[in-house]
CSV table of C-alpha atoms in Angstrom, one decimal:
chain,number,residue,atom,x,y,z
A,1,UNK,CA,109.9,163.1,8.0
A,2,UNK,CA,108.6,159.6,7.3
A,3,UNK,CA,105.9,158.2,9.7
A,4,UNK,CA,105.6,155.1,11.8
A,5,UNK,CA,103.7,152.7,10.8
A,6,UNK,CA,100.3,152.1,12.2
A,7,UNK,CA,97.9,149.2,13.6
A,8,UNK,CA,97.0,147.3,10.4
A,9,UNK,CA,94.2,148.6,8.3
A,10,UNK,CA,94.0,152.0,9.7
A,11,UNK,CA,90.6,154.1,8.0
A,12,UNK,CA,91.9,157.1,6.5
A,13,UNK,CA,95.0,156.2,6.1
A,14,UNK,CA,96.2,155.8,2.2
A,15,UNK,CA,98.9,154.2,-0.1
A,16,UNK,CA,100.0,154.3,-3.6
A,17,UNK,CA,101.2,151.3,-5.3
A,18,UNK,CA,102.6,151.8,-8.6
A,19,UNK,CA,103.9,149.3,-11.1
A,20,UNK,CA,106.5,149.3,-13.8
A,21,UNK,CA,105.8,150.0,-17.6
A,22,UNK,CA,108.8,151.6,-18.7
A,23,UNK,CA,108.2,155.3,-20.6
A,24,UNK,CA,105.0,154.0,-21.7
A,25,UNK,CA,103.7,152.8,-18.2
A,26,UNK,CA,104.6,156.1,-16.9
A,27,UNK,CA,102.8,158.2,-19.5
A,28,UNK,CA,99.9,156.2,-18.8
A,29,UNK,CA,99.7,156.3,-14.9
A,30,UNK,CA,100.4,159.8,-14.8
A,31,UNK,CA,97.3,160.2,-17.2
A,32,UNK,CA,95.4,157.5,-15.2
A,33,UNK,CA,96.4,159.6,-12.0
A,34,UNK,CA,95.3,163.0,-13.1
A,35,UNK,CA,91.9,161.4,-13.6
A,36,UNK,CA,91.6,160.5,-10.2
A,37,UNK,CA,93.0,163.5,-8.5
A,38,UNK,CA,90.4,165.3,-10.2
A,39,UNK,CA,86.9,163.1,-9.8
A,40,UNK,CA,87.9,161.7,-6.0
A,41,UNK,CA,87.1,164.2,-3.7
A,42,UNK,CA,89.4,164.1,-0.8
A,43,UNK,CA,92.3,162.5,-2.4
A,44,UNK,CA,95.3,164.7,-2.2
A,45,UNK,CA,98.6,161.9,-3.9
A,46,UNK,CA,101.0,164.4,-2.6
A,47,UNK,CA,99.7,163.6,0.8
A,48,UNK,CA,99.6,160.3,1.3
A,49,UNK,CA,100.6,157.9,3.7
A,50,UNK,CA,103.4,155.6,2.0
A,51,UNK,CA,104.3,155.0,-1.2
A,52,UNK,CA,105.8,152.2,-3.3
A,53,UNK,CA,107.0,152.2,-7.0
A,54,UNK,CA,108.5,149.8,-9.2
A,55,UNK,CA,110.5,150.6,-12.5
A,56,UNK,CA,108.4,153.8,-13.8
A,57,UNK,CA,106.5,153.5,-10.9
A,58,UNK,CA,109.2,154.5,-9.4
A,59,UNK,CA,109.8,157.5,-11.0
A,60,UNK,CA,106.4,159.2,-10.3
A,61,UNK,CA,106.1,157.4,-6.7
A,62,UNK,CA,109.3,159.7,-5.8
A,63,UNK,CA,107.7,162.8,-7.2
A,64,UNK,CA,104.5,162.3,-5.7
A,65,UNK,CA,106.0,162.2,-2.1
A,66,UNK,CA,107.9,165.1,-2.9
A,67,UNK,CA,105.1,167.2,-3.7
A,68,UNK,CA,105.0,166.7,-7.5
A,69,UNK,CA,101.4,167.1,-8.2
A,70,UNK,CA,100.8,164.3,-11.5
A,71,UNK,CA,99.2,167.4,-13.4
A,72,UNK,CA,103.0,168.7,-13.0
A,73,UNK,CA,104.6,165.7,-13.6
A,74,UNK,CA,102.7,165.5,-16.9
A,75,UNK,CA,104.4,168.8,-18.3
A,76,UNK,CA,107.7,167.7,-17.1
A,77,UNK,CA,107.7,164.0,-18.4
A,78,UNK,CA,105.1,163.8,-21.2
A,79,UNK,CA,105.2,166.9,-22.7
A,80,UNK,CA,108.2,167.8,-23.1
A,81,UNK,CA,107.9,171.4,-23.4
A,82,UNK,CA,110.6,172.9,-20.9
A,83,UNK,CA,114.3,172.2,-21.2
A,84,UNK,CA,115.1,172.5,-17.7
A,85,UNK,CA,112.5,169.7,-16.8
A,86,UNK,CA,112.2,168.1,-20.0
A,87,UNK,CA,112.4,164.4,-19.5
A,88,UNK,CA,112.7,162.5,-23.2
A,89,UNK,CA,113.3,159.0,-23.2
A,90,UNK,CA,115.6,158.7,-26.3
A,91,UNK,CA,117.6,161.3,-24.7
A,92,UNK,CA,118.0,159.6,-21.4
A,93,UNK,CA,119.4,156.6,-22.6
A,94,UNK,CA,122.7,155.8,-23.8
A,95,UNK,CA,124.6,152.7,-24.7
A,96,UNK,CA,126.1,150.8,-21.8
A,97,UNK,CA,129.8,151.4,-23.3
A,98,UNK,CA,131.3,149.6,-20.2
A,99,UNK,CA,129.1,146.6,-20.7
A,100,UNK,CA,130.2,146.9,-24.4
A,101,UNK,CA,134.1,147.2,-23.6
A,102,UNK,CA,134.4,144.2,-21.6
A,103,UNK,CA,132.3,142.1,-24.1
A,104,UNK,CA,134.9,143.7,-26.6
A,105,UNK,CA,138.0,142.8,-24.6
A,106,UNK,CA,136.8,139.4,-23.7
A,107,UNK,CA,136.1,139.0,-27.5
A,108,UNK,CA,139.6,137.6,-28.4
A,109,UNK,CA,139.9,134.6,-26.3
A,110,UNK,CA,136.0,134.1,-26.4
A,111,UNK,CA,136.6,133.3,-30.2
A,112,UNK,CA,139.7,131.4,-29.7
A,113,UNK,CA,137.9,129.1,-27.3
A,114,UNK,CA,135.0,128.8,-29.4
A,115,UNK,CA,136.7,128.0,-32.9
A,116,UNK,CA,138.7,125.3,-30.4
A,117,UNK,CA,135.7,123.8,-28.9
A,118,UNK,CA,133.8,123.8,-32.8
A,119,UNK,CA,136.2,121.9,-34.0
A,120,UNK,CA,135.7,119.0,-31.3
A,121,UNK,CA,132.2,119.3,-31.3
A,122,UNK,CA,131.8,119.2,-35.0
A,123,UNK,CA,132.4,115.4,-34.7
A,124,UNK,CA,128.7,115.3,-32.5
A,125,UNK,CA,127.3,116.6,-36.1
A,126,UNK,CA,126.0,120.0,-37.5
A,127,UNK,CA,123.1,120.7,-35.3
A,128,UNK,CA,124.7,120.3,-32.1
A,129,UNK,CA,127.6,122.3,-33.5
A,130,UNK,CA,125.5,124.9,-34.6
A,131,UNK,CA,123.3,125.6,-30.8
A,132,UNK,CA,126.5,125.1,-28.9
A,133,UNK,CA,128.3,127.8,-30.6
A,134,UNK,CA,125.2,130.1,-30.5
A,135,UNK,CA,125.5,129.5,-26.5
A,136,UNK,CA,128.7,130.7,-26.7
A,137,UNK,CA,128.3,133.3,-28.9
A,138,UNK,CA,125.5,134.8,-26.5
A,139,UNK,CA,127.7,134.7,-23.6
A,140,UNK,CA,130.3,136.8,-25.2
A,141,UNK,CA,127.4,139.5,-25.4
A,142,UNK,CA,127.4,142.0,-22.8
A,143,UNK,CA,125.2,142.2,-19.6
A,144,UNK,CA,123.2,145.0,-21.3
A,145,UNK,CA,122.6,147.2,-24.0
A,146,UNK,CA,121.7,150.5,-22.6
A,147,UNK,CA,123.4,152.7,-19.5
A,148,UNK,CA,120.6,154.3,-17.3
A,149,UNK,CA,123.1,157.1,-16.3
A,150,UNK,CA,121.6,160.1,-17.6
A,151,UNK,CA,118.0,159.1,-16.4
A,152,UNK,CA,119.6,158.8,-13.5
A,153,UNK,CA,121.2,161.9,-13.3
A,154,UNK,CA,118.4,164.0,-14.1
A,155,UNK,CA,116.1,162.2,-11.8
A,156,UNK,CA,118.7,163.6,-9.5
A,157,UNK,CA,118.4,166.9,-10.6
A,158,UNK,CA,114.8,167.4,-10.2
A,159,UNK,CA,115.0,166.0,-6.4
A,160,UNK,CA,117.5,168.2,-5.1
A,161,UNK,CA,115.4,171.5,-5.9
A,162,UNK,CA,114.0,173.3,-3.3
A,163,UNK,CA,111.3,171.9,-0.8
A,164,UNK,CA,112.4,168.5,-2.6
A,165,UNK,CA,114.6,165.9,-1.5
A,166,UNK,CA,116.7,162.9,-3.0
A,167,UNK,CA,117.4,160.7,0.5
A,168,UNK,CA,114.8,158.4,1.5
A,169,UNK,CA,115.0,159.3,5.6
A,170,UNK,CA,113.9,162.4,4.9
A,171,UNK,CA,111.0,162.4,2.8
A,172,UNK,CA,107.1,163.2,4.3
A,173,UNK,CA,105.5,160.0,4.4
A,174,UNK,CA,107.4,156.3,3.8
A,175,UNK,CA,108.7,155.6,0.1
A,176,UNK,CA,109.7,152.2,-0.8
A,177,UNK,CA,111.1,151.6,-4.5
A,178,UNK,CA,111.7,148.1,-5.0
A,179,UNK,CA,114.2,146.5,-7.1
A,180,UNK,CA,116.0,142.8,-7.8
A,181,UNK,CA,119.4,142.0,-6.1
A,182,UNK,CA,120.4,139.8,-9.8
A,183,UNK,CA,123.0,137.3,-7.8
A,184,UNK,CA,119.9,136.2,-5.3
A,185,UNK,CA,116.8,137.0,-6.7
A,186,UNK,CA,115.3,138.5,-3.7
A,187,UNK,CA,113.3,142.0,-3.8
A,188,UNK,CA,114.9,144.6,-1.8
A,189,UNK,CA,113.3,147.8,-0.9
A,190,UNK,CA,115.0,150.3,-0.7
A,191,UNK,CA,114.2,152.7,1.4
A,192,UNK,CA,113.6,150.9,3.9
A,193,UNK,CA,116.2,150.4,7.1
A,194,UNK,CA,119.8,149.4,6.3
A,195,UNK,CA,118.6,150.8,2.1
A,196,UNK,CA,117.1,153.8,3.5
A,197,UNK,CA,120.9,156.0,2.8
A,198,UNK,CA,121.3,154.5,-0.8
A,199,UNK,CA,119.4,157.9,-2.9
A,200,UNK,CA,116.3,157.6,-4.5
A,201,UNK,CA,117.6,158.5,-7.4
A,202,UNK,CA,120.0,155.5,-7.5
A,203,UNK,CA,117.3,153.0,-6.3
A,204,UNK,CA,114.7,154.4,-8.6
A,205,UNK,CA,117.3,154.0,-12.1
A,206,UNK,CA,118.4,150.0,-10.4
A,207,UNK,CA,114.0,149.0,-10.3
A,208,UNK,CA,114.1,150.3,-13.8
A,209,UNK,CA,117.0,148.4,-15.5
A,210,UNK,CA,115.1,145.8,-17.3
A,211,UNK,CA,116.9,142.7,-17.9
A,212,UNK,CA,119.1,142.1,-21.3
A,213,UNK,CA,118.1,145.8,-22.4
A,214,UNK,CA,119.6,147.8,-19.2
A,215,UNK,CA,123.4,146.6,-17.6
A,216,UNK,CA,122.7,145.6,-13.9
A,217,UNK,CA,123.0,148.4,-11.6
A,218,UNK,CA,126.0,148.4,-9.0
A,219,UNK,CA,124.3,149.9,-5.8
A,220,UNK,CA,127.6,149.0,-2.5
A,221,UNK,CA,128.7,145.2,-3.8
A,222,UNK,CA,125.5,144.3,-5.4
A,223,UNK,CA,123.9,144.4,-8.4
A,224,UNK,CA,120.4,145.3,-9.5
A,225,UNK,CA,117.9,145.0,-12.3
A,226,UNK,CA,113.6,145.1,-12.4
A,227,UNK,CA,112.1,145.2,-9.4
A,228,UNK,CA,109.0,143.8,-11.1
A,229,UNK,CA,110.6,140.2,-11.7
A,230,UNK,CA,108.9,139.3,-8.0
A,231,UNK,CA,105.8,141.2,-7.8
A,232,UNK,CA,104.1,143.7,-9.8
A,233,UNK,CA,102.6,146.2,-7.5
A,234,UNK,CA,104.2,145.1,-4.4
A,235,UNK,CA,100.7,146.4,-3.0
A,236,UNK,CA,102.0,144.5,0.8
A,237,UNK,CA,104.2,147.5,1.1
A,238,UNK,CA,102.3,150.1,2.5
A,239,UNK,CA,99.5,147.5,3.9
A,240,UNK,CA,102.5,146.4,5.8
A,241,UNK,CA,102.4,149.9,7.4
A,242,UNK,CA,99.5,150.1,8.3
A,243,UNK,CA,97.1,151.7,5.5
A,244,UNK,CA,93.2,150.8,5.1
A,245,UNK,CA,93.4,151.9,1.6
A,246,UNK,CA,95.6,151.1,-1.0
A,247,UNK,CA,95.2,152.8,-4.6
A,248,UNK,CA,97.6,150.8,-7.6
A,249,UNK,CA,97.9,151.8,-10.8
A,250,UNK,CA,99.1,148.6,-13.5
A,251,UNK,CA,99.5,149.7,-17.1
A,252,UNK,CA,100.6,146.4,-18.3
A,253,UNK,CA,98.1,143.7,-19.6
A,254,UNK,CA,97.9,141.3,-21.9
A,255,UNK,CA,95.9,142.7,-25.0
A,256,UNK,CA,92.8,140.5,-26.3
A,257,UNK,CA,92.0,141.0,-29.7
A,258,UNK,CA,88.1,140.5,-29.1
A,259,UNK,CA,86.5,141.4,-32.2
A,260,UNK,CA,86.5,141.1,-36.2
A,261,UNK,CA,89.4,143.1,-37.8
A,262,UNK,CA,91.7,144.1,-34.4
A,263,UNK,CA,95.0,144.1,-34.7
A,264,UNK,CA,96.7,140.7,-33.7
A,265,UNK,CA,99.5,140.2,-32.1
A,266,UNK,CA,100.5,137.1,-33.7
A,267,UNK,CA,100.7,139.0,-36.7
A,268,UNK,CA,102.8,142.0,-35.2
A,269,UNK,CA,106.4,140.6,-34.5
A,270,UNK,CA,109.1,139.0,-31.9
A,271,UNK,CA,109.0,142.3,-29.9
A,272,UNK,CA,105.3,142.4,-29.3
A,273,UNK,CA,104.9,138.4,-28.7
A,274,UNK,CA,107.2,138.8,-26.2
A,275,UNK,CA,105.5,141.9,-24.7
A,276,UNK,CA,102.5,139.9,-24.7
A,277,UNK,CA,104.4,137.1,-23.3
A,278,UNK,CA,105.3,139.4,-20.3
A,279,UNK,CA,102.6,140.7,-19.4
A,280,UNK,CA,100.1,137.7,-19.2
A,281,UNK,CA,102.6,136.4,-16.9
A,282,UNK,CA,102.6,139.6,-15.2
A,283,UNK,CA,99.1,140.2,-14.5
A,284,UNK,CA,98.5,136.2,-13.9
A,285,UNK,CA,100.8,136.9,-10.8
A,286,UNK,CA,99.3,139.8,-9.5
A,287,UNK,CA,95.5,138.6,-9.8
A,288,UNK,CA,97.0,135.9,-7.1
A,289,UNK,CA,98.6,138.6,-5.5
A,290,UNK,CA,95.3,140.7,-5.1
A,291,UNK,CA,93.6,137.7,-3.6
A,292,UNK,CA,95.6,136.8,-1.4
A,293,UNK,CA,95.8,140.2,0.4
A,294,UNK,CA,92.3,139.8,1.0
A,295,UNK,CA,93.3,137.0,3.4
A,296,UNK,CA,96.6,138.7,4.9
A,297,UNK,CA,95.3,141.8,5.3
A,298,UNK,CA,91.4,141.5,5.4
A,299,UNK,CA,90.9,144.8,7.3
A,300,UNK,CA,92.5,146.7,4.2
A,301,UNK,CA,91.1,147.6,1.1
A,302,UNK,CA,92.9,147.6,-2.5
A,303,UNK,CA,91.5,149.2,-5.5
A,304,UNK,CA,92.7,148.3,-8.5
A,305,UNK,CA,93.1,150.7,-11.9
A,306,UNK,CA,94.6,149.4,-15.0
A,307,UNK,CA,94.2,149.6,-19.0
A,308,UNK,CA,90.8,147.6,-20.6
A,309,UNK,CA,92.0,143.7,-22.0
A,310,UNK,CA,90.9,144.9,-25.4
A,311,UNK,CA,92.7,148.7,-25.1
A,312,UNK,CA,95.0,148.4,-28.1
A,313,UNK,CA,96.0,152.2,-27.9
A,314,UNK,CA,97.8,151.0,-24.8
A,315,UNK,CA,99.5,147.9,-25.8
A,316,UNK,CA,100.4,149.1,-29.5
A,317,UNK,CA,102.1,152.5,-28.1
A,318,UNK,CA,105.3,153.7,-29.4
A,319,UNK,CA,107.3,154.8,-26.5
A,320,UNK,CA,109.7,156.7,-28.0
A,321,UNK,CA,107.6,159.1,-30.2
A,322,UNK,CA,106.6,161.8,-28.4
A,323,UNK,CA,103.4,162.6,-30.3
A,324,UNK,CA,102.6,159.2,-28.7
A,325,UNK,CA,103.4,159.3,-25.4
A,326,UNK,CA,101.3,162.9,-25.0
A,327,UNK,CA,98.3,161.0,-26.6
A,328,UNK,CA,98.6,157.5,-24.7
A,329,UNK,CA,98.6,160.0,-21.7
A,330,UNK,CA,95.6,161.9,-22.5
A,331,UNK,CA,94.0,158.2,-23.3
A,332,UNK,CA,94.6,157.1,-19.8
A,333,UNK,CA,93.1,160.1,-18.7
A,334,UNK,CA,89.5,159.7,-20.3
A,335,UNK,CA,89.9,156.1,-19.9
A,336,UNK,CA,89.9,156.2,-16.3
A,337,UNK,CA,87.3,159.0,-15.8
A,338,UNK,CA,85.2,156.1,-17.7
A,339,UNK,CA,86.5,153.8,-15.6
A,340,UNK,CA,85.5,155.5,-12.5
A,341,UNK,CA,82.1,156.6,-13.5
A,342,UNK,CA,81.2,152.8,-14.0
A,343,UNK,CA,82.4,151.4,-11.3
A,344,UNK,CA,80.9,154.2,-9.0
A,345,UNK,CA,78.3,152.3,-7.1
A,346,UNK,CA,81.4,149.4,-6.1
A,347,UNK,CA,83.9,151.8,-5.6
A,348,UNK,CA,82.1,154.4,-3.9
A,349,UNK,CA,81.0,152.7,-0.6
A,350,UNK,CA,84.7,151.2,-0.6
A,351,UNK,CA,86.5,154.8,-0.5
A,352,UNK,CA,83.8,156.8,1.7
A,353,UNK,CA,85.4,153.9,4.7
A,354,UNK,CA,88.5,156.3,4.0
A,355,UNK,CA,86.8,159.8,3.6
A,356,UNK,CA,87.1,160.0,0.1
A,357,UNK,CA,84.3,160.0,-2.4
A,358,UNK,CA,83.9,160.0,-6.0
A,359,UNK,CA,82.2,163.2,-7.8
A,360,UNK,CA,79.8,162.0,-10.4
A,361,UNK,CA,79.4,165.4,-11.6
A,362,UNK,CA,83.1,165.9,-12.3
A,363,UNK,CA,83.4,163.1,-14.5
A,364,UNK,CA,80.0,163.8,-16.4
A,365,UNK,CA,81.3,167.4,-17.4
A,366,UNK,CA,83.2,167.5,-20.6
A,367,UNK,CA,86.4,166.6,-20.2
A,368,UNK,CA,89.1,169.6,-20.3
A,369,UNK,CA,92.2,168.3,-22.2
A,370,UNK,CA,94.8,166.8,-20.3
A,371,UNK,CA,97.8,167.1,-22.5
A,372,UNK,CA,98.3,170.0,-25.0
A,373,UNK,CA,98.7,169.4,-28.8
A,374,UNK,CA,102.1,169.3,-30.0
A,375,UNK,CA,103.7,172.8,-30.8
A,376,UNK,CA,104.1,173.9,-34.4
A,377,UNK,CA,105.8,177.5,-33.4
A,378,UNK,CA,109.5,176.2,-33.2
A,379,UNK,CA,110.0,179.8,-32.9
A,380,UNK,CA,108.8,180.0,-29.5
A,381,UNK,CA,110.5,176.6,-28.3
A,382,UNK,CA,113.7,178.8,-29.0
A,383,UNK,CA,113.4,181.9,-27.5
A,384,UNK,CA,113.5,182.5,-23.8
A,385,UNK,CA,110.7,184.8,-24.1
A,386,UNK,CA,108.9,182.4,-25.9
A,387,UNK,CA,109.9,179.1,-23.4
A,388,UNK,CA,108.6,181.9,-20.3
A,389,UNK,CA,105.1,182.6,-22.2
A,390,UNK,CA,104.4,178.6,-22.9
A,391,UNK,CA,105.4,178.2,-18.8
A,392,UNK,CA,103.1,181.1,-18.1
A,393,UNK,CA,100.1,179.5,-20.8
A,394,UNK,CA,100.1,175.8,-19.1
A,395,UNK,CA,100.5,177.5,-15.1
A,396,UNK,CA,97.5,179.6,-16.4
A,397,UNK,CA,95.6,176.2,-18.2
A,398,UNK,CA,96.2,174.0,-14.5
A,399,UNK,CA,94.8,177.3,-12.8
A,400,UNK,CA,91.4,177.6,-15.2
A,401,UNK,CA,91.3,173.3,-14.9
A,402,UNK,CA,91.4,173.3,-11.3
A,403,UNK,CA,88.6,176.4,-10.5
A,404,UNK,CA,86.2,174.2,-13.2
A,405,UNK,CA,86.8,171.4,-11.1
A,406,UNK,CA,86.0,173.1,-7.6
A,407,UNK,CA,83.3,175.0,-9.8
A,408,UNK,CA,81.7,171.7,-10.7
A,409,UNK,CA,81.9,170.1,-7.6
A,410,UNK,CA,80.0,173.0,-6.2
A,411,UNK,CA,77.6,173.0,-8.8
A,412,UNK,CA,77.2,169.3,-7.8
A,413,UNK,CA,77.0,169.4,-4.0
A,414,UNK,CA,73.6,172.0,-4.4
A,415,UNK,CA,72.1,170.0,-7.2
């Protein structure tokens, strides 16, 4: 069961703050997670003290505190390989056909009315005519394109296995998912008392449905969407109960173009300006965020791990190719062993307050792959016999990675 909170900036006790990203976000934090449950000794992120997730964040926050190692979590939602886990993103979404029917129904009259109104406004001239009946036009459109049902579902699926659970009051250590009520613009956590009985499945698909893509989520008489339109980390979460330590993990930043011949995003279309867009304003509010915590909560300390300004296999990422999502993954994952290994002598001192350490010697041996290559037997992605060998071949790889690891320490500890 979920803990009470404790005197504010407890040592030893840890948090997990994890932001939004969509599918992309989530392969990279799982890859970015790996990478530190492997180089910081002590740090177990199934056994942690709270948790918080927004969007993608989410998704991983609810696995972690239900014992879903992220080396697991990257076979089940990156890789692809096992139907009964498999989590692809242009399977799980569908088109929002309620959203769609009630644009279609409301299409009639919407028309009527418009042709009506065109004809009056004509007389204030062409322009005028022209934006007005675009503002109509868009509000004949419906609240959202794609139905989050089937992530939803499956989401559900996975928590409701044994030793796991899909109800908030009964996980191990506090979980908050936060998402936007759309009709007040307030951040609810759910998860929390009086949202603690709503399942995490539920909450975690409503913090996901990004605006105009995803129709708002109806959680009781309220709707949902993003819960990253207030915050990004929502890093006040678990300092609010009680953790000295708070570890987040932002994938989105706005990409600089920083040297002769990189790839500009002026050059690269509506969707990634906008991305761009998004992020800058994004990551402007968190660095506010960030400081003011040191002020609110100056016994705590938050670490912060995200993607390099000028780290274009991040921002350019194609989230729906598979081939990508296994490599942005494996990026993250040597990325933030770099990341760790230079900022040792800051970091260090900062996690030994809460009896964690990082091991230099880890992240100076060559790096074991994190994600496999992409099969090429289809044979064997057929057969049961050959789905049961691939299961038995990646349990066996974790096995092998986690003895080097211990090896290494070891080896480190008497050198």
């Amino acid at each position: 069961m979920a803990t009470e909170p404790a005197p504010p900036g407890t040592p030893g006790r840890i948090g997990l703050a994890l932001a939004g990203g969509g599918f992309m976000g989530a392969a990279y934090e799982l890859g970015a997670l790996c990478a530190l449950a492997e180089a910081i000794d002590g740090l177990d992120l199934t056994q942690l003290d709270a948790y918080v997730g927004v969007s993608a964040g989410a998704f991983i926050a609810a696995g972690l505190v239900n014992g879903v190692s992220p080396h697991r979590m990257v076979r089940m939602f990156v890789e692809d390989d096992d139907a009964e886990t498999a989590f692809d993103p242009a399977l799980m979404l569908r088109p929002a056909y309620r959203e769609w029917r009630r644009a279609l129904r409301a299409a009639p009259s919407g028309v009527s009315a418009s042709v009506g109104a065109g004809l009056n406004e004509a007389l204030l001239g062409p322009q005028a005519a022209f934006w007005r009946a675009v503002e109509r036009g868009l509000r004949m459109l419906p609240n959202g394109l794609v139905d989050g049902s089937p992530a939803e579902r499956k989401l559900a699926h996975l928590l409701t296995q044994p030793g796991r659970t899909n109800d908030f009051r009964h996980t191990r250590a506090p979980l908050r998912i936060v998402a936007t009520d759309i009709d007040s613009g307030d951040p609810v956590e759910f998860g929390a008392p009086g949202y603690d009985h709503i399942p995490i499945s539920r909450a975690a698909i409503a913090s996901s449905a990004v605006p105009g893509l995803f129709a708002p989520v109806r959680i009781g008489a309220r709707h949902y969407l993003d819960g990253a339109l207030n915050k990004t980390v929502h890093a006040s979460v678990p300092l609010e109960y009680g953790v000295g330590l708070v570890l987040c993990v932002n994938p989105l930043v706005p990409y600089y173009a920083g040297h002769a011949g990189a790839r500009r995003v002026s050059r690269s279309g509506i969707s990634t300006v906008m991305a761009q867009t998004i992020r800058t304003a994004i990551r402007s509010r968190m660095t506010v965020g960030l400081a003011k915590y040191r002020v609110t909560h100056p016994g705590s300390d938050v670490v912060l791990f995200e993607p390099r300004r000028d780290d274009a296999d991040t921002f350019f990422t194609n989230i729906f190719s598979l081939s990508s999502r296994r490599r942005l993954c494996e990026h993250a994952y040597l990325a933030t062993r770099a990341d760790l290994l230079a900022r040792q002598a800051e970091l260090d001192p900062v996690l030994r307050r809460h009896g964690l350490s990082i091991n230099a010697a880890v992240l100076r041996h060559p790096a074991r792959r994190l994600v496999r290559e992409l099969r090429t037997d289809a044979h064997a992605r057929l057969t049961r016999t050959g789905a049961a060998l691939d299961r038995l071949g990646r349990t066996l790889d974790d096995l092998d990675r986690a003895i080097e690891i211990v090896s290494t320490r070891r080896a480190g500890t008497v050198g």
